[in-house]
Coordinates of C-alpha atoms and ligand atoms in Angstrom, one line a residue:
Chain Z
X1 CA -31.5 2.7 37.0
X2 CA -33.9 2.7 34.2
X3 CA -36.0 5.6 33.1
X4 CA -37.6 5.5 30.0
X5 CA -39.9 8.9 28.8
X6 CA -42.5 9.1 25.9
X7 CA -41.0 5.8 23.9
X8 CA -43.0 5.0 20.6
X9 CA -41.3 2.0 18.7
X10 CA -42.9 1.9 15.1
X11 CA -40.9 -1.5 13.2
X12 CA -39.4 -0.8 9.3
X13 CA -42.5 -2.9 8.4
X14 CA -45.1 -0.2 9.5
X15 CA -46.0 -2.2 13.0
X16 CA -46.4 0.3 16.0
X17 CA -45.4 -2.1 19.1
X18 CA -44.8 0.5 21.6
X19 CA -47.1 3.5 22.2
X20 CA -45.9 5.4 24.8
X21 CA -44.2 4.3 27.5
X22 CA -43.5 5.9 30.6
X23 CA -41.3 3.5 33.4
X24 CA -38.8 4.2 36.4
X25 CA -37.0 1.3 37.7
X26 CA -35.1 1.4 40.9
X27 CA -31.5 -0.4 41.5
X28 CA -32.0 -3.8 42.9
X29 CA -36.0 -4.3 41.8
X30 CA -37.3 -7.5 40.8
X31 CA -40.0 -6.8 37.8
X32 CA -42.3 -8.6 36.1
X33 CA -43.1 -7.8 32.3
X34 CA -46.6 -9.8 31.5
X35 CA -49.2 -9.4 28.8
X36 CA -50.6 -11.1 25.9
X37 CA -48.7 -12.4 22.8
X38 CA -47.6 -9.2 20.5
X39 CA -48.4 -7.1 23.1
X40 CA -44.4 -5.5 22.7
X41 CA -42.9 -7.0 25.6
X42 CA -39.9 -7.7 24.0
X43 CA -39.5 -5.1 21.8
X44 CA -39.9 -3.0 25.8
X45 CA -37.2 -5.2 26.8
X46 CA -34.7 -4.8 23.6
X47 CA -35.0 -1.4 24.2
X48 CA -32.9 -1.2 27.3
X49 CA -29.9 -3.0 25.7
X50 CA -30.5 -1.1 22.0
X51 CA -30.9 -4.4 20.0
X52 CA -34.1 -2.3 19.2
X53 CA -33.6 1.8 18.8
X54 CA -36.8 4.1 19.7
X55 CA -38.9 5.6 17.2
X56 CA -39.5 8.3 20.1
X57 CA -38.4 9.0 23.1
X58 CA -36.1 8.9 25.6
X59 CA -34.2 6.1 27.6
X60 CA -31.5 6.3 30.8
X61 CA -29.8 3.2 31.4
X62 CA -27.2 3.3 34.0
X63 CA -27.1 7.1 34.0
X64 CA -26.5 6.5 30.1
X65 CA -28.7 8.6 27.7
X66 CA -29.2 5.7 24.8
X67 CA -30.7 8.7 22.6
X68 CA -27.5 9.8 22.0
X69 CA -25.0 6.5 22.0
X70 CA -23.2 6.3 19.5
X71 CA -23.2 3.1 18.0
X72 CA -19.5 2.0 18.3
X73 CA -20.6 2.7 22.0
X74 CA -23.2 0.2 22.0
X75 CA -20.7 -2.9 23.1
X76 CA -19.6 -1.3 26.2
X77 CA -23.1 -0.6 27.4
X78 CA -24.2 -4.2 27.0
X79 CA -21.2 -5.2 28.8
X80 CA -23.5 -3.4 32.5
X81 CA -26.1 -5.4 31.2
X82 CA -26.6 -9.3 31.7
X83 CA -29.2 -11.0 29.4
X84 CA -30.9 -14.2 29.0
X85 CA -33.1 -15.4 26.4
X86 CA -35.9 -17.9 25.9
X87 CA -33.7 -19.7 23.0
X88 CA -30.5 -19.6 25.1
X89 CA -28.6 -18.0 22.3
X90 CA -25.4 -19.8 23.6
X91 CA -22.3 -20.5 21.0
X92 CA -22.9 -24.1 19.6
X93 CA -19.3 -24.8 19.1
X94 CA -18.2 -23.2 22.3
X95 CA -18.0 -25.5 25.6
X96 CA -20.2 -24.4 28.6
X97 CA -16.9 -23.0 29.6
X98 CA -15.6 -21.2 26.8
X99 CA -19.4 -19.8 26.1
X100 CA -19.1 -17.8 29.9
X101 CA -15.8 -17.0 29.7
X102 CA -16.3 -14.9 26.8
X103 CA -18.6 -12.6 28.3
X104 CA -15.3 -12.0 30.5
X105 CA -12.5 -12.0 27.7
X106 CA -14.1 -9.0 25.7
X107 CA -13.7 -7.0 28.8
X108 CA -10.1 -7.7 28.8
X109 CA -9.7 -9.7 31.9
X110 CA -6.5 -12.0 32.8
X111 CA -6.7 -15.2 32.2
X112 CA -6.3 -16.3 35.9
X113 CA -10.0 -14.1 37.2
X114 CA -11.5 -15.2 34.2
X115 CA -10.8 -18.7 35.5
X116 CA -12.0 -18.5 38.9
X117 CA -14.4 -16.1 37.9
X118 CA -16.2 -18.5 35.4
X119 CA -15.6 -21.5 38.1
X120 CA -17.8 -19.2 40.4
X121 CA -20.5 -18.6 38.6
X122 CA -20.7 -22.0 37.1
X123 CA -20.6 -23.4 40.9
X124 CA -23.7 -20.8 41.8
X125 CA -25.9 -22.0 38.8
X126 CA -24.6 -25.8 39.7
X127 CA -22.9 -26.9 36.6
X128 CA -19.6 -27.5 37.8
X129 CA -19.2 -31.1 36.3
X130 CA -20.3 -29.9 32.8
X131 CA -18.2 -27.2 31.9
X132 CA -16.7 -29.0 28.8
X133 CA -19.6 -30.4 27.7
X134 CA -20.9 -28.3 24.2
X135 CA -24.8 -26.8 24.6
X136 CA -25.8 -29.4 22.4
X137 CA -25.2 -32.2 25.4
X138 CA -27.1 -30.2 27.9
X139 CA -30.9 -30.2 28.8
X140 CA -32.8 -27.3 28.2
X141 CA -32.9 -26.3 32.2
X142 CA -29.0 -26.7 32.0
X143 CA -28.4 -24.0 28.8
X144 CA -30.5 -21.7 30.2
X145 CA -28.6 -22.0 33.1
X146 CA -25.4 -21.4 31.4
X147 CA -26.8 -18.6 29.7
X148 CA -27.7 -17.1 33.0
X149 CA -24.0 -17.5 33.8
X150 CA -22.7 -15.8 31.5
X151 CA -25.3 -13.2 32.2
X152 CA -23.9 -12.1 35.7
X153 CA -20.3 -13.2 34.7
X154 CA -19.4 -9.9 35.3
X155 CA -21.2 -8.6 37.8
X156 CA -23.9 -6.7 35.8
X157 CA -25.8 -3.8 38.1
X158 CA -28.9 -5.0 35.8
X159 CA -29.6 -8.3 34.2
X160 CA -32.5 -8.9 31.7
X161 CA -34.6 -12.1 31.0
X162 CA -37.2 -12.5 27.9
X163 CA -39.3 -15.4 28.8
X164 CA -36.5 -17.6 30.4
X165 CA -38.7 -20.0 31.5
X166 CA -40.2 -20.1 28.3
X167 CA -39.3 -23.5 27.2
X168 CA -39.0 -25.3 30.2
X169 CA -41.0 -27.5 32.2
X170 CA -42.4 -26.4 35.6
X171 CA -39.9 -27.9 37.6
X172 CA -36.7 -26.6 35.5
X173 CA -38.4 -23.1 36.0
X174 CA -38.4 -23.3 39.4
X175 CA -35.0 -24.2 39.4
X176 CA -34.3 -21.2 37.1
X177 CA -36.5 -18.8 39.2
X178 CA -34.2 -19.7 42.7
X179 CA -31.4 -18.7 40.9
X180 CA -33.0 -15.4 39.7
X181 CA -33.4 -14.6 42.9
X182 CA -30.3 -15.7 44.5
X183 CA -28.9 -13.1 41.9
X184 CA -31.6 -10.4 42.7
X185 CA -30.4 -11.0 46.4
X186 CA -26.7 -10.0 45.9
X187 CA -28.5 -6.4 44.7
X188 CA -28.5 -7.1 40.8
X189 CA -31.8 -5.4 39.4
X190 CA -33.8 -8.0 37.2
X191 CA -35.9 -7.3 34.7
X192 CA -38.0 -10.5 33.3
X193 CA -40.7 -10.8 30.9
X194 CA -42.5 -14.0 31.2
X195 CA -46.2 -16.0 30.6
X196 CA -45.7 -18.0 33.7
X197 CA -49.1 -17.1 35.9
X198 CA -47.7 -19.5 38.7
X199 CA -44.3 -18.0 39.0
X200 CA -45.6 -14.2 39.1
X201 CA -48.1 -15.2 41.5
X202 CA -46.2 -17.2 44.1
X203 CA -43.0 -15.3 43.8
X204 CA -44.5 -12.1 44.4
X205 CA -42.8 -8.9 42.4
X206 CA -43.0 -5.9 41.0
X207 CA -45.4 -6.4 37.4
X208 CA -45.7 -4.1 35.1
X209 CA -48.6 -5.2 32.1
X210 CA -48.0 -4.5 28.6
X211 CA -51.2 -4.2 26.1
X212 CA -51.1 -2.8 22.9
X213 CA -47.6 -0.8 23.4
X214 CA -48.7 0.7 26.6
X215 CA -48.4 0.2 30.4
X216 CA -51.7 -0.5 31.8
X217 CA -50.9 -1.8 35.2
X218 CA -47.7 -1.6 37.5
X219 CA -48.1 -2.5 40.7
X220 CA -45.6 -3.8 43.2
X221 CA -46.4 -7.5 44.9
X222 CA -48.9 -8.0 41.5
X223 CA -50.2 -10.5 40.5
X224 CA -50.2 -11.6 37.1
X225 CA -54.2 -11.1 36.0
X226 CA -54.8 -12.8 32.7
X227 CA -56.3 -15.6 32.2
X228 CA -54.3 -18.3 30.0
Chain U
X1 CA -5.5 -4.0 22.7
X2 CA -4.1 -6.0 25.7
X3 CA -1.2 -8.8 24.5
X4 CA -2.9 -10.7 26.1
X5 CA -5.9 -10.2 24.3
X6 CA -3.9 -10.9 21.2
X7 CA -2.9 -14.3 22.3
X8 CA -6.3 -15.0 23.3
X9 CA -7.3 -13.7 19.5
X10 CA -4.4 -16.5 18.4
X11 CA -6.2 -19.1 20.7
X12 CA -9.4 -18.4 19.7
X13 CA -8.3 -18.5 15.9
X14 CA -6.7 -21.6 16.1
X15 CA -9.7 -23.3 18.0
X16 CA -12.6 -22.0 15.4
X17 CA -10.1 -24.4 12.4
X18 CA -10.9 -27.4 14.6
X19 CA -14.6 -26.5 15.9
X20 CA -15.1 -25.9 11.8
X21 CA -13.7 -28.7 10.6
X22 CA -15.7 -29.2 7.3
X23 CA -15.6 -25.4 6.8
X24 CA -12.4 -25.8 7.2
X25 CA -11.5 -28.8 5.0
X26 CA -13.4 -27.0 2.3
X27 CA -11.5 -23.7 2.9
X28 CA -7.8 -25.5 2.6
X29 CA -9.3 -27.4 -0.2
X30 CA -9.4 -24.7 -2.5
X31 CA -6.5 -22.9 -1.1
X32 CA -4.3 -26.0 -2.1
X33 CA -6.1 -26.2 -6.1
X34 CA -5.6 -22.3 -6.5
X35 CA -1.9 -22.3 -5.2
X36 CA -0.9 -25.3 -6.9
X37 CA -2.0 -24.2 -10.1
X38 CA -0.6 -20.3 -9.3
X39 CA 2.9 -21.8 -7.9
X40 CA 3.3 -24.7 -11.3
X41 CA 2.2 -21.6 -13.5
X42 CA 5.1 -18.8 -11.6
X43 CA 7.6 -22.0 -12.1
X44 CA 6.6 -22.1 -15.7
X45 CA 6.9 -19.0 -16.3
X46 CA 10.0 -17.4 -14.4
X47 CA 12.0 -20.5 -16.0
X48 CA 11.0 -19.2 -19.7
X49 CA 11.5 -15.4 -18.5
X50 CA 15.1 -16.8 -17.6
X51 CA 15.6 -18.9 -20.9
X52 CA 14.8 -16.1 -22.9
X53 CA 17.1 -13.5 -20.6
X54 CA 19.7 -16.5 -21.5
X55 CA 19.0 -16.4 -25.2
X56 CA 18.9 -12.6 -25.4
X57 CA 22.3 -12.6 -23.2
X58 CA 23.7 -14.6 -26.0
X59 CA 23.2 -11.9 -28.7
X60 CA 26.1 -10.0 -30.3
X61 CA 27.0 -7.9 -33.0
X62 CA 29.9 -9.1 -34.9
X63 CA 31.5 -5.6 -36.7
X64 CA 33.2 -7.0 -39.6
X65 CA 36.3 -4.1 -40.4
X66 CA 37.1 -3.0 -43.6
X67 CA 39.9 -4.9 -45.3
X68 CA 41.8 -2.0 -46.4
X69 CA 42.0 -0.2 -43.1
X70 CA 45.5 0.3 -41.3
X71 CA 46.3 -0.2 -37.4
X72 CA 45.1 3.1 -36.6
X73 CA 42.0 3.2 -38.3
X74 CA 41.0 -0.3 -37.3
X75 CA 41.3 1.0 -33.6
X76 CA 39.4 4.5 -34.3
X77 CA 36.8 1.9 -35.1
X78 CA 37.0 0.3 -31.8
X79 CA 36.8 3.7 -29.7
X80 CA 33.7 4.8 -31.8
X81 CA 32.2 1.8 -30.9
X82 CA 32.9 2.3 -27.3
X83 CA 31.3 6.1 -27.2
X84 CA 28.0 4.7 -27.7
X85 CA 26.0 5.1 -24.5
X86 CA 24.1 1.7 -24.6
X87 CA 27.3 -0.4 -25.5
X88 CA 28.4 -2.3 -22.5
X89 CA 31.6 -4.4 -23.8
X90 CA 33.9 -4.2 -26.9
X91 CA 36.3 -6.9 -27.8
X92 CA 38.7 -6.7 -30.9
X93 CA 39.2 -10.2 -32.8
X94 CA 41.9 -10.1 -35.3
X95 CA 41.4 -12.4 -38.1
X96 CA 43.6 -14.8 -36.8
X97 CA 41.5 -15.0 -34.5
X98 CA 38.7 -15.4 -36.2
X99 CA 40.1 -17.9 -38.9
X100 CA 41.3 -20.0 -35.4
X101 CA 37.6 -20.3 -34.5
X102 CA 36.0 -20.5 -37.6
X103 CA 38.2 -23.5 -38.2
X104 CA 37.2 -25.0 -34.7
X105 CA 33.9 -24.7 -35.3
X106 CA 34.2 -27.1 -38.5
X107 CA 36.1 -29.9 -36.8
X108 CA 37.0 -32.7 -39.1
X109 CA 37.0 -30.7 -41.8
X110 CA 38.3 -27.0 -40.6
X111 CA 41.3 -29.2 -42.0
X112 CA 41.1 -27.3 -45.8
X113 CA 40.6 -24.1 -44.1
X114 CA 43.9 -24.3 -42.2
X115 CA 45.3 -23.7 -46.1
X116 CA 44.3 -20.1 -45.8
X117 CA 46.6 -19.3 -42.7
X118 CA 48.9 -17.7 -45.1
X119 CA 46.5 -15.5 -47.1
X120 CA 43.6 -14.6 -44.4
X121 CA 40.5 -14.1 -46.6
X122 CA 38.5 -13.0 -43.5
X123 CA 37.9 -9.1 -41.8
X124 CA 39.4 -8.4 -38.1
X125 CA 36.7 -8.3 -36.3
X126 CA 34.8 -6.5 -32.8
X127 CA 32.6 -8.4 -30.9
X128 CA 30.1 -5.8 -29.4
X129 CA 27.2 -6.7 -26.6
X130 CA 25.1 -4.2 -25.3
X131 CA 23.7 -3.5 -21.9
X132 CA 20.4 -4.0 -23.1
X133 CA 19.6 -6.6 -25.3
X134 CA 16.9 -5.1 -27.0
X135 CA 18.8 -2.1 -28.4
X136 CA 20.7 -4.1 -30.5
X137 CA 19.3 -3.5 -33.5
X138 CA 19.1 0.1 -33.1
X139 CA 23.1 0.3 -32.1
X140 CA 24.1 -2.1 -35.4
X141 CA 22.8 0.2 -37.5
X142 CA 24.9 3.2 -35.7
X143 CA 28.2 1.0 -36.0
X144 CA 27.3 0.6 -39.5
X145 CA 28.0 4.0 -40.1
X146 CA 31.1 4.1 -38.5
X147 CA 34.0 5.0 -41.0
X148 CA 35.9 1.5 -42.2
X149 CA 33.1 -0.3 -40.8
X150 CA 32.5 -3.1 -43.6
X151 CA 29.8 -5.6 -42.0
X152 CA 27.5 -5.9 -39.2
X153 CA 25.9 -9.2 -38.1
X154 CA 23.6 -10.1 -35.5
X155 CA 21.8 -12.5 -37.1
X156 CA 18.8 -10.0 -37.7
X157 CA 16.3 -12.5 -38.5
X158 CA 16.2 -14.5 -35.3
X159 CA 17.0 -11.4 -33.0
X160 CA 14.4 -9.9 -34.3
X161 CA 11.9 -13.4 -33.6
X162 CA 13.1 -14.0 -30.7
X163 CA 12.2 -10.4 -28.8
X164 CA 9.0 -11.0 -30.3
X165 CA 8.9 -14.2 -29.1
X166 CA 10.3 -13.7 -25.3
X167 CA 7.1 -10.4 -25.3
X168 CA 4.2 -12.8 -26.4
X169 CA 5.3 -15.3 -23.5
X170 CA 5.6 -13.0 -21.2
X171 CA 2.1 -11.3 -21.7
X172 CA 0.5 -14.6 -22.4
X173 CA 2.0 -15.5 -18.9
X174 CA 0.6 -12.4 -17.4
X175 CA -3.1 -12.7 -18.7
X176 CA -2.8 -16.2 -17.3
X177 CA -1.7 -15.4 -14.0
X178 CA -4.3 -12.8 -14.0
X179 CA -7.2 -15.4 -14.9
X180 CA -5.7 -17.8 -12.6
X181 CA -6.3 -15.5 -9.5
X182 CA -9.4 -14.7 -10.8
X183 CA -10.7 -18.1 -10.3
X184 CA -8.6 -18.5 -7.1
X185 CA -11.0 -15.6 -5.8
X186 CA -14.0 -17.1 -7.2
X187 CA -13.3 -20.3 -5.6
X188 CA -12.8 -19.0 -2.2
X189 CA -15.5 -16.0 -1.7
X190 CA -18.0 -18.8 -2.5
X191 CA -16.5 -21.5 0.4
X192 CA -16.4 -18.0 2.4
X193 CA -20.3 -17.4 1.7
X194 CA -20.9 -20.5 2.5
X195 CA -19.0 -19.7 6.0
X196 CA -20.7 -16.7 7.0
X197 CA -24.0 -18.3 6.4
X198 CA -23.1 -20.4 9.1
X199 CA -21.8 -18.2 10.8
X200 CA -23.6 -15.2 10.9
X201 CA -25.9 -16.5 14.2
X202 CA -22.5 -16.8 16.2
X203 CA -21.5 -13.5 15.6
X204 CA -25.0 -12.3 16.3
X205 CA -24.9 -14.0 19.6
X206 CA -21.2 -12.2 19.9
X207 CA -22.4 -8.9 19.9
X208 CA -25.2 -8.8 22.2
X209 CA -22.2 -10.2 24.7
X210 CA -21.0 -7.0 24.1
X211 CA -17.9 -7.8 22.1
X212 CA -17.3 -4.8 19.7
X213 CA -16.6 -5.5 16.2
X214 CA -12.7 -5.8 15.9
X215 CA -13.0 -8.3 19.0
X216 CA -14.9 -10.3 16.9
X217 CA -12.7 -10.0 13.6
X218 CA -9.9 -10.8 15.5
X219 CA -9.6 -14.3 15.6
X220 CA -11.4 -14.5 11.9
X221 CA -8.1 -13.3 10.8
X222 CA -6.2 -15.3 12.4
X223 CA -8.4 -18.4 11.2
X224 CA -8.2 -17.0 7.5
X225 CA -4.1 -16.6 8.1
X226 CA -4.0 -20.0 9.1
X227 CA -6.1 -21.7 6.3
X228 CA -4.3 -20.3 4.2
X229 CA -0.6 -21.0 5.8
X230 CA -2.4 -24.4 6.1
X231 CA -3.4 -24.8 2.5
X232 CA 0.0 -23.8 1.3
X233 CA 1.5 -27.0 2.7
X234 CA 0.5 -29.3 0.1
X235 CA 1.7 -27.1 -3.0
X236 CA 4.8 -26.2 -1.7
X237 CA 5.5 -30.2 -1.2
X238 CA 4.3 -31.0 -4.4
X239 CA 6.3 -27.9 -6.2
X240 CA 9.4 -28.4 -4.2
X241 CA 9.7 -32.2 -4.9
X242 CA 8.8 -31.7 -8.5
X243 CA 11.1 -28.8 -9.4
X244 CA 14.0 -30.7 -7.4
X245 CA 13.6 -34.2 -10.2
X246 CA 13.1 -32.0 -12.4
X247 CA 16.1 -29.7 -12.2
X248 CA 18.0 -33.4 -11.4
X249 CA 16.9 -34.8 -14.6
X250 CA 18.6 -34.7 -18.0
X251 CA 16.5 -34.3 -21.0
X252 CA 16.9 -34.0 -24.9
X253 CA 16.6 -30.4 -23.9
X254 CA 20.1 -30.5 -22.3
X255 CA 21.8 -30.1 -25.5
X256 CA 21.3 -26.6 -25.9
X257 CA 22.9 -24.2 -23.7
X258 CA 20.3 -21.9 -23.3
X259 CA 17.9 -24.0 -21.8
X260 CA 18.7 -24.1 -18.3
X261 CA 16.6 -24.0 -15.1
X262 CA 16.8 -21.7 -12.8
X263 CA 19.1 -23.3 -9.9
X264 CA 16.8 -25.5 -7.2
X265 CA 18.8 -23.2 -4.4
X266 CA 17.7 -20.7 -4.3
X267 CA 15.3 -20.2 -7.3
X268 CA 12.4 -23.5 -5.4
X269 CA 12.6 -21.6 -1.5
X270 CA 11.7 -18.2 -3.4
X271 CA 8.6 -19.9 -4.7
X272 CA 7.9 -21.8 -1.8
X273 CA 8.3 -18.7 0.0
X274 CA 6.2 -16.5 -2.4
X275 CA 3.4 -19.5 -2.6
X276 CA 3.5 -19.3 1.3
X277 CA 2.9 -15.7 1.6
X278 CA 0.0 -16.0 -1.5
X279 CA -1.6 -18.2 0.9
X280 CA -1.6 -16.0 3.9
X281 CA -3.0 -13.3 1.6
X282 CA -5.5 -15.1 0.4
X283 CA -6.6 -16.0 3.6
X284 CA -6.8 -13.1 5.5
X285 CA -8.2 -11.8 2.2
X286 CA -11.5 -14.2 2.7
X287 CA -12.1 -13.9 6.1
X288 CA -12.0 -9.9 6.0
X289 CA -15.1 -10.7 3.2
X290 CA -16.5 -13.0 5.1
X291 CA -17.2 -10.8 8.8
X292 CA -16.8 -7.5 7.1
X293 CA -20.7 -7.5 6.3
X294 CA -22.1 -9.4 9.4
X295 CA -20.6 -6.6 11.0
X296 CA -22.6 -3.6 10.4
X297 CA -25.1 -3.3 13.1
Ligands
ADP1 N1 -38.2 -7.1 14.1 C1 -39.5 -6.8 14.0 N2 -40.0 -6.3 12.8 C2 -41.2 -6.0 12.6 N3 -42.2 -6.2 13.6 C3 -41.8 -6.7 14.7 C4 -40.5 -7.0 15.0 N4 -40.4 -7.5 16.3 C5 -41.7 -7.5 16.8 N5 -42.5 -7.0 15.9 C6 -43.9 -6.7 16.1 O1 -44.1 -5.9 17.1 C7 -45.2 -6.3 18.0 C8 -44.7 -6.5 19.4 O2 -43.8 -7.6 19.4 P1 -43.1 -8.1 20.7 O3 -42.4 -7.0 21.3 O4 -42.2 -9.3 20.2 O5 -44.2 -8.6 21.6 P2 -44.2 -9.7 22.8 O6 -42.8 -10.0 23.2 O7 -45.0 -9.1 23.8 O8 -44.9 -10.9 22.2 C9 -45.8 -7.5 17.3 O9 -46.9 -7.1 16.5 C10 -44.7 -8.0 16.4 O10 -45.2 -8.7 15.3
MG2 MG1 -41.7 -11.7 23.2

């Protein structure tokens, strides 16, 4: 699903945050992307969804060589691919509603799925009741949860979290983390960095640790191994 | 691009003018200043294109015929006349004629003129206009060199004003049009700046959702097309209910014949209509500037 070869990432500003990195991720994996602060976990993560381009390298996403996509080709790939961010990054003037069923109108859908399709998804993340509320009137736990449902709207093979937990309290994340995993259950790979020692090490995964641009550990059922 | 994608670019458009609203109070704002002040100024400046097309129509050469010429002469005159190219119609006076209206135009006291009826001091005459106006100075001089051809009046001096006149408005009135829209682009790139400032993190947030660019300028357009349909309103109220009093009112100005409005029908719907599609322009003008450069990665 996601093979990335020899990728070096070296930032217009002279900052080398990936040094290379060697990965192979199988369809319907649950990773973990931990490490220190700077360590290029989200520049890794960018990567796979080209808001970043290699320096070096090559990347296969989806049996798609991102070495050679053009750029005008660059919307349609991120259409495969679900994402959700620490900051939400949800449409302020756009109701819980209208922010999902966006996801679903660039790809051209009829008005009718994107209706039951967005009532689906906002039933599986349990936000029902608010879909006309603006982000703005929604706790934090309830945005990201939005943003997670737009995210798998359309049934992404592969969806990607940087830090989702990231600014939520424990009990949101929990919240946040069964949903994950109800997601990773249907057979949607799931990619998510994160600084959460408890999560990693209760809800045992794949982890893969970034230091300094490089893998230095990947091992499946990890734990996470740092000390906060 | 599904229709129904289309309509859903109409929706969207439509939607961002409420969920903008001071964006989009500011927008109409100067839409309204720039298109009342272009629409009064076109008014302004068709009506004194079509007074001075009135007072150039008026303008006629008067061939005075020689005095001594016979029948047949007098109409050689009249079919020399008619072989120049520019001349549009001929019309032959006699000096009846001419003594008739002369003595008109003196009312009370044409009286003593009426005295000459027996012994007709005055030339028969052709009355010449030209297709053009503005050749008439070059075509008098040909008829003066007709054979029997005694006079020609045009009343050189104030022809010759009053083409010079009728050019200097009608540059000034360019240049000023010009300057106007100027401004009117001034005004609204800077409320568009302002726009995509605020803006720029929503479209961000749009293309990582994996819409592609024209998905995104889509509904801009529409947005921009309806400001400025919106901010079109007001002028063409304003401009309609002014030009409609003032075509309805009589004024000192009445007295001359030559100063005439152009008719309300259909001379106010033109400009409404023209002011209405400015608008449009302008609008989709300033939201293609605003996205075009948030759009590039
Ligand atoms: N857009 C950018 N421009 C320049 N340097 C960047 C940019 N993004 C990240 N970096 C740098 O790259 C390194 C890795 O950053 P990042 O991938 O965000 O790490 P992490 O997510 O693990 O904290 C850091 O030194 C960071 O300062
Ligand atoms: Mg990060």
């Amino acid at each position: 699903m996601i093979v990335m070869q020899d990728i070096y990432k070296t930032y217009a500003n002279g900052v080398t945050a990936l040094n290379g990195i060697n990965v192979n991720i199988d369809q319907g994996e649950f990773v973990y992307v931990v490490g220190p602060s700077g360590a290029g976990k989200s520049t890794f993560i960018k990567l796979i969804f080209q808001e970043v381009k290699p320096t070096k390298g090559s990347i296969m996403v989806n049996d798609k060589d991102l070495t050679t996509l053009k750029s005008k080709h660059i919307p349609f790939l991120r259409r495969d691919i679900g994402v959700v961010y620490q900051d939400f990054k949800l449409l302020p003037k756009f109701t819980v509603y209208e922010n999902i069923a966006f996801a679903l109108e660039v790809l051209e859908e009829s008005p009718r799925n994107i209706r039951r399709r967005v009532m689906e998804v906002l039933d599986q993340v349990g936000l029902k009741n608010k879909a006309r509320f603006i982000p703005d009137e929604l706790s934090g736990g309830e945005q990201q949860r939005v943003s997670i449902a737009r995210a798998i709207v359309n049934h992404p093979k592969l969806l990607i979290a940087d830090e989702p937990t990231g600014n939520l309290d424990p009990e949101t994340s929990w919240e946040i983390m069964r949903v994950l995993e109800s997601i990773n259950a249907t057979g949607t790979t799931i990619l998510m960095a994160t600084h959460s020692k408890e999560i990693v090490n209760t809800i045992k995964k794949r982890v893969i640790a970034i230091e300094d641009g490089l893998i230095v550990r990947d091992e499946h059922r990890g734990e996470y191994g740092y000390e906060i | 691009m599904k229709f129904r994608t289309f309509k859903r670019h109409f929706r969207e458009g439509s939607k961002n003018i409420w969920r903008n609203s001071w964006m989009t109070i500011a927008s109409i704002g100067a839409v309204t200043t720039t298109l009342l002040l272009v629409g009064a100024f076109l008014a302004l400046m068709l009506n004194l294109n079509h007074v001075a097309d009135n007072l150039e129509e008026d303008v006629q050469i008067k061939v005075l015929v020689d005095l001594t010429a016979d029948d047949k002469e007098i109409e050689a005159v009249g079919e020399q006349i008619k072989d120049i190219a520019e001349v549009d119609t001929v019309d032959f006076s006699t000096k009846e004629e001419e003594l008739r209206s002369l003595v008109d135009s003196m009312g009370e006291e044409g009286g003593a003129w009426e005295l000459y009826e027996q012994d007709n001091p005055l030339n028969n005459a052709y009355i010449v206009k030209t297709t053009d106006p503005q050749d008439t100075m070059k075509i008098a001089g040909e008829i003066e060199k007709i054979d029997k051809v005694e006079k020609v009046n045009y009343g050189q001096d104030v022809v010759q004003n009053l083409f010079q006149f009728n050019e200097y408005a009608r540059n000034i009135g360019l240049v000023l049009i010009f300057a106007l829209v100027f401004t009117a682009i001034f005004l609204i790139s800077n409320t568009i700046k302002i726009t995509i400032m605020a803006r720029s993190k929503e479209i961000g947030i749009m293309k990582l959702v994996g819409a592609t660019n024209w998905f995104i300028r889509w509904p801009f357009f529409v947005e921009g097309l309806l400001l400025g349909v919106l901010g079109s309103i007001l002028p063409i109220i304003i401009l309609l209910t002014g030009y409609y009093y003032l075509d309805n009112s009589t004024t000192a100005l009445d007295q001359f014949s030559f100063m005439t409005l152009l008719d309300f029908h259909p001379f106010a719907w033109q400009l409404a209509g023209l002011i209405l599609l400015i608008g449009a322009a302008i609008g989709v003008w300033g939201s293609v500037m605003s996205v075009r450069k948030f759009l590039k990665v």
